[in-house]
Amino acid sequence: RQMCIRDSLLTSIKEIERVALRGDPAAIIQLGIVILMVTPLAKVAYCTYSYILRKNWIFVIFTSITTLLLLLSLSGFFA
C-alpha cells in the first residue's frame, strides 16, 4: 500500500511533539511549521503587552486587533 501525505499528518501539538522527539521526519517538519506559524503571534502579543505598559493606547488597539486576527486564522476560523 502506498502511503499518502494525508496519512502522515498529525493533528495535535502534543502528538506532533511526541512523534518529532522520536525522530520522525514528517513530524519534525510539522513541528517546524507550527513554530513558524506561532512566531508572529508571539511577537504581536509581546508588542501588545509592551504598549500596554507604555500606555500607548492607539497601538494597543492596533496590536490587539492583529493578535485577534492571527488567533482566528491559526484556529481555522477563516477556512
PDB file of C-alpha atoms in Angstrom:
ATOM      1  CA  ARG A   1       0.000   0.000   0.000  1.00  0.00           C
ATOM      2  CA  GLN A   2       1.342   3.396  -0.974  1.00  0.00           C
ATOM      3  CA  MET A   3       1.316   5.968   1.826  1.00  0.00           C
ATOM      4  CA  CYS A   4      -0.484   9.239   1.199  1.00  0.00           C
ATOM      5  CA  ILE A   5       0.708  12.518   2.736  1.00  0.00           C
ATOM      6  CA  ARG A   6      -2.653  12.822   4.465  1.00  0.00           C
ATOM      7  CA  ASP A   7      -1.934   9.537   6.302  1.00  0.00           C
ATOM      8  CA  SER A   8       1.194  11.014   7.893  1.00  0.00           C
ATOM      9  CA  LEU A   9      -0.268  14.345   9.057  1.00  0.00           C
ATOM     10  CA  LEU A  10      -0.518  14.705  12.807  1.00  0.00           C
ATOM     11  CA  THR A  11      -3.433  16.650  14.228  1.00  0.00           C
ATOM     12  CA  SER A  12      -2.474  17.811  17.711  1.00  0.00           C
ATOM     13  CA  ILE A  13       0.527  19.713  19.045  1.00  0.00           C
ATOM     14  CA  LYS A  14       1.182  17.069  21.711  1.00  0.00           C
ATOM     15  CA  GLU A  15       1.129  14.322  19.097  1.00  0.00           C
ATOM     16  CA  ILE A  16       3.483  16.272  16.821  1.00  0.00           C
ATOM     17  CA  GLU A  17       5.870  16.866  19.718  1.00  0.00           C
ATOM     18  CA  ARG A  18       5.782  13.233  20.836  1.00  0.00           C
ATOM     19  CA  VAL A  19       6.437  11.829  17.367  1.00  0.00           C
ATOM     20  CA  ALA A  20       9.040  14.508  16.496  1.00  0.00           C
ATOM     21  CA  LEU A  21      11.035  13.613  19.614  1.00  0.00           C
ATOM     22  CA  ARG A  22      11.214  10.050  18.283  1.00  0.00           C
ATOM     23  CA  GLY A  23      12.884  11.436  15.155  1.00  0.00           C
ATOM     24  CA  ASP A  24      10.095  11.056  12.614  1.00  0.00           C
ATOM     25  CA  PRO A  25      10.993  13.375   9.678  1.00  0.00           C
ATOM     26  CA  ALA A  26       7.381  14.309   8.833  1.00  0.00           C
ATOM     27  CA  ALA A  27       6.666  15.223  12.452  1.00  0.00           C
ATOM     28  CA  ILE A  28       9.842  17.326  12.644  1.00  0.00           C
ATOM     29  CA  ILE A  29       8.736  19.244   9.546  1.00  0.00           C
ATOM     30  CA  GLN A  30       5.251  19.727  11.011  1.00  0.00           C
ATOM     31  CA  LEU A  31       6.770  20.949  14.285  1.00  0.00           C
ATOM     32  CA  GLY A  32       8.843  23.470  12.339  1.00  0.00           C
ATOM     33  CA  ILE A  33       5.753  24.718  10.519  1.00  0.00           C
ATOM     34  CA  VAL A  34       3.878  25.106  13.812  1.00  0.00           C
ATOM     35  CA  ILE A  35       6.795  27.115  15.249  1.00  0.00           C
ATOM     36  CA  LEU A  36       6.872  29.325  12.149  1.00  0.00           C
ATOM     37  CA  MET A  37       3.127  29.965  12.487  1.00  0.00           C
ATOM     38  CA  VAL A  38       3.275  30.765  16.212  1.00  0.00           C
ATOM     39  CA  THR A  39       6.288  33.113  15.999  1.00  0.00           C
ATOM     40  CA  PRO A  40       4.378  36.134  14.586  1.00  0.00           C
ATOM     41  CA  LEU A  41       1.615  35.596  17.125  1.00  0.00           C
ATOM     42  CA  ALA A  42       4.108  35.649  19.996  1.00  0.00           C
ATOM     43  CA  LYS A  43       5.763  38.805  18.651  1.00  0.00           C
ATOM     44  CA  VAL A  44       2.488  40.694  18.241  1.00  0.00           C
ATOM     45  CA  ALA A  45       1.258  39.548  21.664  1.00  0.00           C
ATOM     46  CA  TYR A  46       4.515  40.778  23.229  1.00  0.00           C
ATOM     47  CA  CYS A  47       4.161  44.121  21.425  1.00  0.00           C
ATOM     48  CA  THR A  48       0.629  44.453  22.777  1.00  0.00           C
ATOM     49  CA  TYR A  49       1.903  43.844  26.298  1.00  0.00           C
ATOM     50  CA  SER A  50       4.712  46.359  25.776  1.00  0.00           C
ATOM     51  CA  TYR A  51       2.311  49.024  24.504  1.00  0.00           C
ATOM     52  CA  ILE A  52       0.008  48.438  27.482  1.00  0.00           C
ATOM     53  CA  LEU A  53       2.927  49.069  29.846  1.00  0.00           C
ATOM     54  CA  ARG A  54       3.766  52.281  27.957  1.00  0.00           C
ATOM     55  CA  LYS A  55       0.088  53.303  27.892  1.00  0.00           C
ATOM     56  CA  ASN A  56       0.261  53.832  24.136  1.00  0.00           C
ATOM     57  CA  TRP A  57      -3.425  53.081  23.617  1.00  0.00           C
ATOM     58  CA  ILE A  58      -3.680  53.547  19.858  1.00  0.00           C
ATOM     59  CA  PHE A  59      -1.002  50.877  19.324  1.00  0.00           C
ATOM     60  CA  VAL A  60      -2.670  48.659  21.931  1.00  0.00           C
ATOM     61  CA  ILE A  61      -5.817  48.765  19.796  1.00  0.00           C
ATOM     62  CA  PHE A  62      -3.939  48.002  16.552  1.00  0.00           C
ATOM     63  CA  THR A  63      -1.880  45.155  18.008  1.00  0.00           C
ATOM     64  CA  SER A  64      -4.900  43.705  19.830  1.00  0.00           C
ATOM     65  CA  ILE A  65      -6.823  43.557  16.564  1.00  0.00           C
ATOM     66  CA  THR A  66      -3.814  41.991  14.845  1.00  0.00           C
ATOM     67  CA  THR A  67      -3.443  39.425  17.647  1.00  0.00           C
ATOM     68  CA  LEU A  68      -7.122  38.549  17.397  1.00  0.00           C
ATOM     69  CA  LEU A  69      -6.905  38.118  13.620  1.00  0.00           C
ATOM     70  CA  LEU A  70      -3.810  35.925  13.936  1.00  0.00           C
ATOM     71  CA  LEU A  71      -5.513  33.752  16.558  1.00  0.00           C
ATOM     72  CA  LEU A  72      -8.610  33.395  14.413  1.00  0.00           C
ATOM     73  CA  SER A  73      -6.605  32.497  11.318  1.00  0.00           C
ATOM     74  CA  LEU A  74      -4.475  29.943  13.190  1.00  0.00           C
ATOM     75  CA  SER A  75      -7.607  28.351  14.649  1.00  0.00           C
ATOM     76  CA  GLY A  76      -9.051  27.891  11.176  1.00  0.00           C
ATOM     77  CA  PHE A  77     -11.864  30.399  11.613  1.00  0.00           C
ATOM     78  CA  PHE A  78     -11.398  31.806   8.109  1.00  0.00           C
ATOM     79  CA  ALA A  79     -11.058  28.406   6.415  1.00  0.00           C
TER      80      ALA A  79
END
